[in-house]
């Protein structure tokens, strides 16, 4: 049985892992110099002994490497409802827990406030680095972060993130797969309910949607830019269903809006998928609990958050990993999609 955690020292961890105390220090200060296998052995030894490094002593040596920052420009109420961010944050935490680190999460009102927050964090040595999300075209955060020099991983396509190390999902290919699938079922009038027009990934999806529709010879489908909340999705769905040539299929940029859209279809007396096919982005429990279950573009959001966090620690340690695509969402057909009505 191991000693109580308050009596365990770095020497105990080193002895248990069969390494030097210097190697333990390297791992918990996120510095290069040990192999992945040795790193994992040290982390496992620390977990078994219940040992965590003294955060105050670590902070006295310079920047806080035991804290990672994440700022999100969303209302708190909406963030609590979004399965994507809950899964993404759980993926971040899975890596931070293994490294005895913490997440400093802040909600901001706009990009100017977010830039000011990064300066405060970095100049005050409050974080070792930050994960940055929801990039815009010509995003002012990019030059600000490049000048600041804070270790950063950008969650967004390299066309949006400048010289920052970025990790992203292939939205364009996923949109093409969704439209091709619906077209293969026979749909010719396909619409999309997207997120805010200013978001870079929304623009990428918009361009890809129009491109594949033209390639397949489909009618030009309307795309409605809106917020990510359920009421936004419901409002956009009503506007689409009130048009003279209403779509026979709708693709939504998140699961919350798709669930709201299904409720609006019922309000209009339409059956899903008999009269209207629905397809959601960001597969979650919400998609599986609706009736019928929603078809969705699925990807491992938890794993994505973990990959982003591992990349940030590599940046912090000075390894400067290249930007890379983490995944491409794939189609999961369920009961909400079928052939168009005859």
XYZ file of C-alpha atoms in Angstrom:
342
model
C 0.000 0.000 0.000
C 1.373 3.450 -0.904
C 1.998 6.164 1.646
C -0.535 8.962 2.131
C -0.273 11.491 -0.719
C 0.936 14.342 1.520
C 4.025 12.293 2.461
C 4.910 11.140 -1.038
C 7.762 13.053 -2.670
C 9.171 13.416 -6.150
C 11.893 10.967 -5.108
C 9.243 8.345 -4.320
C 7.729 8.790 -7.778
C 11.150 8.552 -9.423
C 11.985 5.381 -7.493
C 8.586 3.822 -8.311
C 9.012 4.588 -12.021
C 12.684 3.585 -12.086
C 13.888 6.986 -13.323
C 15.740 10.006 -11.985
C 14.011 12.878 -10.187
C 15.106 15.034 -13.119
C 13.042 12.913 -15.486
C 9.975 13.340 -13.262
C 10.554 17.097 -13.219
C 10.835 17.169 -17.027
C 7.504 15.364 -17.427
C 5.565 17.529 -14.976
C 7.039 20.725 -16.391
C 6.120 19.554 -19.919
C 9.663 19.781 -21.255
C 11.160 17.613 -24.009
C 13.795 15.048 -23.137
C 12.032 11.796 -22.233
C 10.479 9.160 -24.473
C 6.682 8.747 -24.668
C 6.969 5.377 -22.904
C 8.992 6.845 -20.041
C 6.605 9.783 -19.777
C 3.645 7.426 -19.448
C 5.485 5.303 -16.852
C 6.176 8.396 -14.750
C 2.579 9.605 -15.005
C 1.318 6.155 -14.032
C 3.682 6.066 -11.028
C 2.430 9.465 -9.900
C -1.186 8.322 -10.204
C -0.533 5.131 -8.253
C 1.192 7.024 -5.445
C -1.340 9.852 -5.438
C 1.394 12.446 -5.992
C 0.933 15.854 -7.604
C 3.638 18.528 -7.943
C 3.531 21.652 -5.839
C 1.813 24.162 -8.133
C 3.139 27.145 -6.193
C 6.735 25.974 -6.580
C 6.160 25.406 -10.285
C 4.678 28.874 -10.775
C 7.635 30.537 -9.014
C 9.942 29.255 -11.743
C 8.056 31.229 -14.409
C 4.937 30.679 -16.496
C 2.213 28.478 -15.082
C 2.490 25.242 -17.026
C -0.160 23.579 -14.873
C -3.017 25.661 -16.307
C -4.434 25.830 -19.840
C -6.741 28.638 -20.952
C -9.905 28.413 -23.050
C -12.091 31.439 -23.856
C -15.429 30.969 -25.617
C -17.528 33.774 -27.077
C -20.962 32.298 -26.368
C -23.755 33.079 -23.887
C -23.475 30.882 -20.790
C -27.015 29.552 -21.278
C -26.289 28.380 -24.830
C -22.929 26.869 -23.922
C -24.601 24.719 -21.266
C -26.975 23.320 -23.887
C -24.430 22.565 -26.602
C -23.358 18.903 -26.574
C -20.379 19.745 -28.829
C -18.625 21.943 -26.292
C -19.401 19.639 -23.393
C -17.767 16.745 -25.287
C -14.880 18.928 -26.477
C -14.127 20.132 -22.947
C -14.332 16.577 -21.603
C -11.662 15.614 -24.142
C -9.456 18.496 -22.975
C -9.911 17.473 -19.354
C -8.971 13.854 -20.094
C -5.459 15.005 -21.069
C -5.164 17.637 -18.337
C -6.082 15.102 -15.657
C -3.254 12.801 -16.713
C -0.834 15.730 -16.404
C -2.231 17.053 -13.109
C -3.189 20.292 -14.875
C -6.290 22.492 -14.802
C -8.493 24.257 -17.337
C -9.133 27.983 -16.934
C -12.430 28.523 -18.809
C -13.824 32.005 -19.430
C -16.849 33.171 -21.408
C -16.388 36.477 -23.230
C -18.770 38.870 -24.941
C -16.710 39.727 -28.025
C -13.322 39.275 -29.689
C -11.865 42.475 -28.221
C -12.580 41.219 -24.708
C -11.063 37.870 -25.653
C -7.837 39.479 -26.920
C -7.577 41.501 -23.711
C -8.057 38.318 -21.696
C -5.179 36.564 -23.483
C -2.877 39.488 -22.731
C -3.929 39.404 -19.074
C -3.362 35.640 -18.844
C 0.045 35.691 -20.501
C 1.457 38.820 -18.910
C 0.223 37.660 -15.499
C 1.730 34.183 -16.003
C -1.661 32.632 -15.300
C -1.519 30.013 -18.068
C 1.087 28.000 -19.918
C -0.848 28.288 -23.170
C -4.324 28.525 -24.640
C -6.747 26.760 -26.949
C -8.517 29.195 -29.293
C -11.808 28.354 -31.025
C -14.452 29.744 -33.413
C -12.232 31.563 -35.888
C -13.583 34.285 -38.153
C -12.362 35.321 -41.567
C -9.639 37.976 -41.048
C -9.820 37.210 -37.326
C -8.179 39.984 -35.237
C -7.084 37.394 -32.660
C -4.560 35.907 -35.098
C -2.144 38.894 -35.303
C -2.725 39.655 -31.613
C -1.715 36.124 -30.575
C 1.207 36.028 -33.013
C 2.554 39.231 -31.458
C 1.867 38.084 -27.904
C 3.929 34.916 -28.262
C 1.718 32.832 -25.965
C 1.758 29.098 -26.847
C -1.480 28.586 -28.726
C -3.333 25.920 -30.640
C -5.989 27.209 -33.005
C -9.039 25.041 -33.612
C -9.689 25.973 -37.203
C -8.607 25.564 -40.811
C -5.113 26.952 -41.595
C -6.673 29.419 -44.060
C -8.156 31.160 -40.998
C -5.402 30.818 -38.393
C -2.274 32.447 -39.845
C 1.019 31.194 -38.414
C -0.625 29.629 -35.345
C -0.412 25.854 -34.966
C -3.871 24.588 -35.870
C -5.903 21.390 -35.601
C -9.084 21.077 -37.606
C -11.762 18.806 -39.027
C -12.437 18.615 -42.759
C -15.762 20.465 -42.939
C -15.776 20.820 -46.730
C -15.509 17.070 -47.366
C -18.163 16.352 -44.726
C -20.615 18.814 -46.298
C -20.040 17.223 -49.687
C -20.764 13.770 -48.254
C -24.013 14.988 -46.664
C -25.300 16.588 -49.884
C -24.248 13.624 -52.034
C -26.059 11.240 -49.680
C -29.302 13.217 -49.817
C -29.013 13.572 -53.601
C -28.522 9.803 -53.915
C -31.823 9.350 -52.053
C -33.476 11.450 -54.764
C -33.605 14.916 -53.190
C -33.240 17.852 -55.581
C -34.200 20.734 -53.253
C -31.803 20.628 -50.290
C -31.465 23.522 -47.839
C -28.988 24.267 -45.061
C -29.441 26.011 -41.713
C -25.971 27.271 -40.801
C -24.290 29.069 -37.944
C -23.344 32.765 -37.883
C -22.057 33.940 -41.274
C -18.942 35.491 -39.714
C -17.555 32.185 -38.477
C -14.858 30.771 -40.718
C -16.103 27.191 -40.612
C -19.607 28.421 -41.560
C -18.143 30.103 -44.648
C -16.238 26.913 -45.558
C -19.421 24.872 -45.279
C -21.421 27.431 -47.291
C -18.930 27.351 -50.166
C -18.715 23.542 -50.143
C -22.527 23.193 -50.068
C -22.973 25.426 -53.149
C -20.087 23.758 -54.967
C -21.322 20.178 -54.624
C -24.934 21.203 -55.419
C -23.727 22.742 -58.703
C -21.600 19.682 -59.444
C -24.603 17.377 -58.973
C -26.950 19.631 -60.971
C -29.282 20.226 -58.010
C -31.554 23.216 -57.622
C -29.742 26.039 -55.841
C -30.649 25.309 -52.243
C -31.194 28.171 -49.807
C -28.740 28.537 -46.929
C -29.883 30.433 -43.839
C -27.211 31.896 -41.538
C -28.383 32.048 -37.942
C -27.309 31.413 -34.343
C -26.752 27.964 -32.852
C -29.673 28.029 -30.394
C -32.810 25.931 -30.743
C -35.014 28.967 -31.297
C -32.717 30.084 -34.132
C -33.018 26.691 -35.784
C -36.801 26.699 -35.364
C -37.135 30.195 -36.861
C -34.960 29.308 -39.837
C -36.884 26.070 -40.451
C -40.214 27.903 -40.470
C -38.907 30.392 -43.024
C -37.760 27.550 -45.286
C -41.000 25.580 -44.982
C -43.091 28.665 -45.817
C -41.410 29.143 -49.206
C -43.425 28.140 -52.328
C -40.908 25.451 -53.306
C -40.013 24.242 -49.866
C -37.007 21.951 -49.552
C -37.453 18.219 -49.215
C -34.302 17.920 -47.075
C -32.514 20.241 -44.631
C -28.949 20.003 -43.298
C -28.331 21.696 -39.921
C -25.005 22.969 -38.588
C -25.604 21.514 -35.120
C -27.797 19.007 -33.351
C -29.770 21.517 -31.250
C -31.073 23.312 -34.348
C -31.903 19.992 -36.020
C -33.985 18.837 -33.046
C -35.818 22.180 -33.089
C -36.359 21.747 -36.832
C -37.974 18.354 -36.256
C -40.423 19.979 -33.833
C -41.307 22.625 -36.441
C -41.937 19.927 -39.062
C -44.423 18.323 -36.672
C -46.004 21.742 -36.072
C -46.533 22.015 -39.863
C -48.113 18.546 -39.952
C -45.156 17.094 -41.884
C -43.783 13.627 -41.235
C -40.062 12.938 -40.945
C -38.747 11.493 -43.216
C -41.907 10.948 -45.288
C -42.385 14.640 -46.136
C -39.066 16.107 -45.003
C -35.606 14.622 -44.402
C -33.392 16.144 -41.689
C -29.638 15.739 -41.168
C -27.686 17.184 -38.225
C -24.053 18.103 -37.671
C -22.379 17.010 -34.393
C -23.907 13.655 -33.570
C -24.908 13.430 -29.896
C -27.386 11.776 -27.549
C -29.913 14.396 -28.686
C -29.842 12.912 -32.194
C -30.448 9.406 -30.887
C -33.240 10.375 -28.475
C -35.519 12.132 -30.983
C -38.260 10.268 -32.850
C -37.281 9.278 -35.411
C -33.559 9.377 -34.533
C -31.693 12.028 -36.495
C -29.191 11.159 -39.200
C -25.968 13.019 -38.450
C -22.432 13.866 -39.451
C -20.489 12.114 -36.680
C -16.986 12.544 -35.362
C -15.214 11.836 -32.098
C -15.523 15.243 -30.416
C -14.032 13.941 -27.147
C -11.032 12.570 -29.034
C -10.755 15.821 -30.977
C -10.520 17.823 -27.730
C -7.836 15.439 -26.454
C -5.820 15.750 -29.686
C -5.988 19.555 -29.548
C -4.732 19.510 -25.950
C -1.865 17.118 -26.682
C -0.833 19.417 -29.528
C -0.867 22.420 -27.175
C 1.473 20.662 -24.734
C 3.829 19.960 -27.621
C 3.790 23.678 -28.499
C 4.416 24.611 -24.853
C 7.376 22.256 -24.681
C 8.928 23.883 -27.754
C 8.418 20.966 -30.132
C 6.466 23.161 -32.601
C 4.289 20.418 -34.151
C 2.879 21.099 -37.622
C -0.745 22.017 -38.132
C -2.791 18.961 -38.989
C -6.248 17.699 -39.828
C -7.568 15.609 -36.945
C -10.579 13.995 -38.595
C -13.360 14.179 -41.163
C -16.927 13.850 -39.856
C -18.644 10.802 -41.361
C -22.268 10.147 -42.139
C -24.398 8.118 -39.708
C -27.776 7.467 -41.412
C -30.772 7.043 -39.119
C -34.535 7.341 -39.356
C -34.795 11.054 -40.199
C -33.627 10.688 -43.816
C -35.320 8.936 -46.717
C -36.438 9.512 -50.314
C -38.342 12.732 -51.087
C -42.152 12.640 -51.218
C -43.634 11.706 -54.583
